[in-house]
DNA sequence: CTGAAAGCGCTTACAG
DNA sequence: CTGAAAGCGCTTACAG
């Protein structure tokens, strides 16, 4: 390993001069800088982040806290890779690298917080955690600059998709198609997941806005954010023997479960049932029929999270909550209500 | 920040004693260790990785080189998150953390290799790169312990799915259904992607094994690993006016493009055309009809990559190529050949 | 413009 | 069982 001392010796200069030349300090002559850079290149010198970080207290490292196994998420969370990629690209441009924080170190278990201190990260991104994770709560009350993506924590700067307005829009849209009995398949209620909560709020708000009554019988919770939960929720809904002609789902995967149920039970979408999802997953345009849904803008979420964190690191003020608009993607799972089919779904009567 | 000196002062001991106590060295009395640990806990002492790494030359860091924008992959590569998760979990158990290597540092551009040296990583995982990326080639010829996942580099230990045998199996399976004219939609040929190459080899080998003639007219290359490429490949195939009754696709996304084309052009799968994919993407069981495909075992790939890298770091011998078996998932896109439809597809004659 | 001195927080022989 | 000395590779005042 080539060090600054090797360069110093070869050039007959002192280590501090080498250091300053390499860092392009103003008090070093251009000719010296030239010589130093040339030799450094020749010998393949690379600085050592540990030595540098030890003395400067700056490590150019962002810690990412990312919980993969919870909420019953499928291994691949639809937002994870996209947000991570754009976040990474943005912090990279500012000179930071991304370290995935774990909870084990050697044979010792460390908390996230201890780990962040151990690595002396300059800032922390919390991605897809749960709101009541005590490990994460410790981090949140720490001295580090922090930004959360997707999940809202009190007093923590958070970047998420707008969840309320699109939910209201979903209701409005269905209403405009003549739908009056609009069911909602919500996200899991056991876990405190802010998107789940906010989408439900938006649904209720949307009904109020339009003047439709909110009927709790029309709301069913998916146990997890996955297809099976959507399937089971739909089954549950059917067993309630109530009347409805449309379903808004808090996630595409839930909607996919509904579609599966409908296929098996010969319920025709959109003729008999209108359906809206949330996420615009990769497959949403290829489902049968293509799913009407809301596209979350992963790239913007990641970028804004990065920019906000960078600001915090630099001591600038930032907003506590940043909402990223969502795009409504109209495909083919919704239809103007059709009197012909009106009576088929559910044996209830209230209309 | 609490340091070892603070602990030493408070306890009237020397820093080395504190260090040794904290590291549970045998030459320190149990009572001293007890005292030290207690105070460390009280004061919230956390070691400093830079100081430790600087002197021990061991940083408990694995660098991950991961290229997201190439090959025309969709943002979310179907394997990426799964492999990364299980790789991370496995190295964590051994005490390592995952650092995503970038190419920018501050305002300087560093090569991957320089970056790895800068951070003094203990080993490197190469995920989803291209075979001819010069940046990566530098890394490969370096002093670091390296493992590659998904992409084969000469003389680098690589963990991938078995690509050949399943491709042969696809041909065999289709043959057993009476299919004799089996087309192949290959992965992009412009990029040197070993999975693309190996799956093509497997297809040809499969034909030979069975005694079917290899007809280059039946092979078309997708420009990218995405749906659109599959769609265009299918269009291309149709325009060739040759006869075929089945298609094996080198990826699910390509197969999805084929399905889209068939829907638009009123070609019925599987009655008129049998179809097989590769990957078992999230949506594969929900496509219409559900796609017959091969499931890549992300978890096993990630774990084996981690274990192999750990072995290399510890100086143990490892195999250069590790193939992870793939599961054949039989769904509903293949069917015994139906004489009734035999003449519809393609206007060619050779059967 | 250049360099001697000190120090970041830790660990490793080695001496006692 | 404990500690004094040296050093990992760098940077930061400060002196010249």
PDB file of N, CA and C (backbone and C1' of nucleotides) in Angstrom, chain B residues 14 16-17 20 27 29 32 55 57, chain D residues 1-9:
ATOM      1  N   UNK B  14      -5.085   1.752  32.252  1.00  0.00           N
ATOM      2  CA  UNK B  14      -4.466   2.267  31.036  1.00  0.00           C
ATOM      3  C   UNK B  14      -5.332   1.954  29.825  1.00  0.00           C
ATOM      4  N   UNK B  16      -4.580   0.559  26.943  1.00  0.00           N
ATOM      5  CA  UNK B  16      -4.455  -0.804  26.432  1.00  0.00           C
ATOM      6  C   UNK B  16      -5.264  -1.813  27.236  1.00  0.00           C
ATOM      7  N   UNK B  17      -5.294  -1.632  28.526  1.00  0.00           N
ATOM      8  CA  UNK B  17      -6.079  -2.564  29.347  1.00  0.00           C
ATOM      9  C   UNK B  17      -7.560  -2.483  28.983  1.00  0.00           C
ATOM     10  N   UNK B  20      -8.070  -4.223  25.688  1.00  0.00           N
ATOM     11  CA  UNK B  20      -8.036  -5.678  25.807  1.00  0.00           C
ATOM     12  C   UNK B  20      -9.253  -6.225  26.532  1.00  0.00           C
ATOM     13  N   UNK B  27      -5.745 -12.348  28.703  1.00  0.00           N
ATOM     14  CA  UNK B  27      -4.775 -11.936  29.731  1.00  0.00           C
ATOM     15  C   UNK B  27      -5.270 -10.794  30.625  1.00  0.00           C
ATOM     16  N   UNK B  29      -7.983  -9.835  33.780  1.00  0.00           N
ATOM     17  CA  UNK B  29      -8.769 -10.490  34.835  1.00  0.00           C
ATOM     18  C   UNK B  29     -10.263 -10.273  34.607  1.00  0.00           C
ATOM     19  N   UNK B  32     -11.720  -7.101  36.129  1.00  0.00           N
ATOM     20  CA  UNK B  32     -11.444  -5.883  35.364  1.00  0.00           C
ATOM     21  C   UNK B  32     -12.379  -5.786  34.161  1.00  0.00           C
ATOM     22  N   UNK B  55      -5.539   0.426  12.245  1.00  0.00           N
ATOM     23  CA  UNK B  55      -4.442  -0.338  12.835  1.00  0.00           C
ATOM     24  C   UNK B  55      -4.520  -1.830  12.540  1.00  0.00           C
ATOM     25  N   UNK B  57      -6.120  -3.163   9.910  1.00  0.00           N
ATOM     26  CA  UNK B  57      -6.206  -3.429   8.470  1.00  0.00           C
ATOM     27  C   UNK B  57      -7.389  -4.312   8.092  1.00  0.00           C
TER      28      UNK B  57
ATOM     29  P    DC D   1      -5.547 -13.670  35.508  1.00  0.00           P
ATOM     30  O5'  DC D   1      -4.846 -12.276  35.524  1.00  0.00           O
ATOM     31  C5'  DC D   1      -5.344 -11.267  36.347  1.00  0.00           C
ATOM     32  C4'  DC D   1      -4.357 -10.158  36.296  1.00  0.00           C
ATOM     33  C3'  DC D   1      -4.785  -8.955  35.452  1.00  0.00           C
ATOM     34  O3'  DC D   1      -5.098  -7.879  36.333  1.00  0.00           O
ATOM     35  C1'  DC D   1      -2.473  -9.506  35.168  1.00  0.00           C
ATOM     36  P    DT D   2      -5.747  -6.582  35.806  1.00  0.00           P
ATOM     37  O5'  DT D   2      -4.502  -5.711  35.358  1.00  0.00           O
ATOM     38  C5'  DT D   2      -3.687  -5.105  36.361  1.00  0.00           C
ATOM     39  C4'  DT D   2      -2.599  -4.312  35.704  1.00  0.00           C
ATOM     40  C3'  DT D   2      -3.077  -3.191  34.778  1.00  0.00           C
ATOM     41  O3'  DT D   2      -2.636  -1.962  35.323  1.00  0.00           O
ATOM     42  C1'  DT D   2      -1.312  -4.439  33.792  1.00  0.00           C
ATOM     43  P    DG D   3      -2.914  -0.584  34.576  1.00  0.00           P
ATOM     44  O5'  DG D   3      -1.541  -0.360  33.802  1.00  0.00           O
ATOM     45  C5'  DG D   3      -0.339  -0.315  34.549  1.00  0.00           C
ATOM     46  C4'  DG D   3       0.806   0.067  33.643  1.00  0.00           C
ATOM     47  C3'  DG D   3       0.540   1.298  32.778  1.00  0.00           C
ATOM     48  O3'  DG D   3       1.775   1.991  32.643  1.00  0.00           O
ATOM     49  C1'  DG D   3       0.972  -0.546  31.381  1.00  0.00           C
ATOM     50  P    DA D   4       1.818   3.502  32.242  1.00  0.00           P
ATOM     51  O5'  DA D   4       3.288   3.659  31.673  1.00  0.00           O
ATOM     52  C5'  DA D   4       4.243   2.602  31.822  1.00  0.00           C
ATOM     53  C4'  DA D   4       5.308   2.730  30.750  1.00  0.00           C
ATOM     54  C3'  DA D   4       5.334   4.055  29.997  1.00  0.00           C
ATOM     55  O3'  DA D   4       6.635   4.214  29.461  1.00  0.00           O
ATOM     56  C1'  DA D   4       4.541   2.365  28.558  1.00  0.00           C
ATOM     57  P    DA D   5       6.984   5.375  28.420  1.00  0.00           P
ATOM     58  O5'  DA D   5       6.932   4.596  27.022  1.00  0.00           O
ATOM     59  C5'  DA D   5       7.691   3.393  26.861  1.00  0.00           C
ATOM     60  C4'  DA D   5       7.683   2.984  25.397  1.00  0.00           C
ATOM     61  C3'  DA D   5       7.724   4.160  24.419  1.00  0.00           C
ATOM     62  O3'  DA D   5       8.598   3.803  23.353  1.00  0.00           O
ATOM     63  C1'  DA D   5       5.818   2.847  23.981  1.00  0.00           C
ATOM     64  P    DA D   6       8.933   4.854  22.180  1.00  0.00           P
ATOM     65  O5'  DA D   6       8.212   4.179  20.939  1.00  0.00           O
ATOM     66  C5'  DA D   6       8.256   2.751  20.806  1.00  0.00           C
ATOM     67  C4'  DA D   6       7.332   2.342  19.674  1.00  0.00           C
ATOM     68  C3'  DA D   6       7.269   3.367  18.539  1.00  0.00           C
ATOM     69  O3'  DA D   6       7.361   2.672  17.313  1.00  0.00           O
ATOM     70  C1'  DA D   6       5.107   2.886  19.300  1.00  0.00           C
ATOM     71  P    DG D   7       7.532   3.486  15.943  1.00  0.00           P
ATOM     72  O5'  DG D   7       6.127   3.167  15.274  1.00  0.00           O
ATOM     73  C5'  DG D   7       5.647   1.829  15.252  1.00  0.00           C
ATOM     74  C4'  DG D   7       4.227   1.870  14.760  1.00  0.00           C
ATOM     75  C3'  DG D   7       4.010   2.887  13.629  1.00  0.00           C
ATOM     76  O3'  DG D   7       3.307   2.269  12.582  1.00  0.00           O
ATOM     77  C1'  DG D   7       2.435   3.222  15.341  1.00  0.00           C
ATOM     78  P    DC D   8       3.454   2.783  11.085  1.00  0.00           P
ATOM     79  O5'  DC D   8       2.079   2.367  10.427  1.00  0.00           O
ATOM     80  C5'  DC D   8       1.390   1.177  10.759  1.00  0.00           C
ATOM     81  C4'  DC D   8      -0.095   1.441  10.657  1.00  0.00           C
ATOM     82  C3'  DC D   8      -0.436   2.554   9.675  1.00  0.00           C
ATOM     83  O3'  DC D   8      -0.718   1.956   8.410  1.00  0.00           O
ATOM     84  C1'  DC D   8      -1.672   2.765  11.743  1.00  0.00           C
ATOM     85  P    DG D   9       0.080   2.400   7.093  1.00  0.00           P
ATOM     86  O5'  DG D   9      -0.661   3.739   6.694  1.00  0.00           O
ATOM     87  C5'  DG D   9      -2.033   3.696   6.359  1.00  0.00           C
ATOM     88  C4'  DG D   9      -2.569   5.097   6.352  1.00  0.00           C
ATOM     89  C3'  DG D   9      -1.796   6.064   5.451  1.00  0.00           C
ATOM     90  O3'  DG D   9      -2.725   6.682   4.590  1.00  0.00           O
ATOM     91  C1'  DG D   9      -2.106   6.989   7.606  1.00  0.00           C
TER      92       DG D   9
END
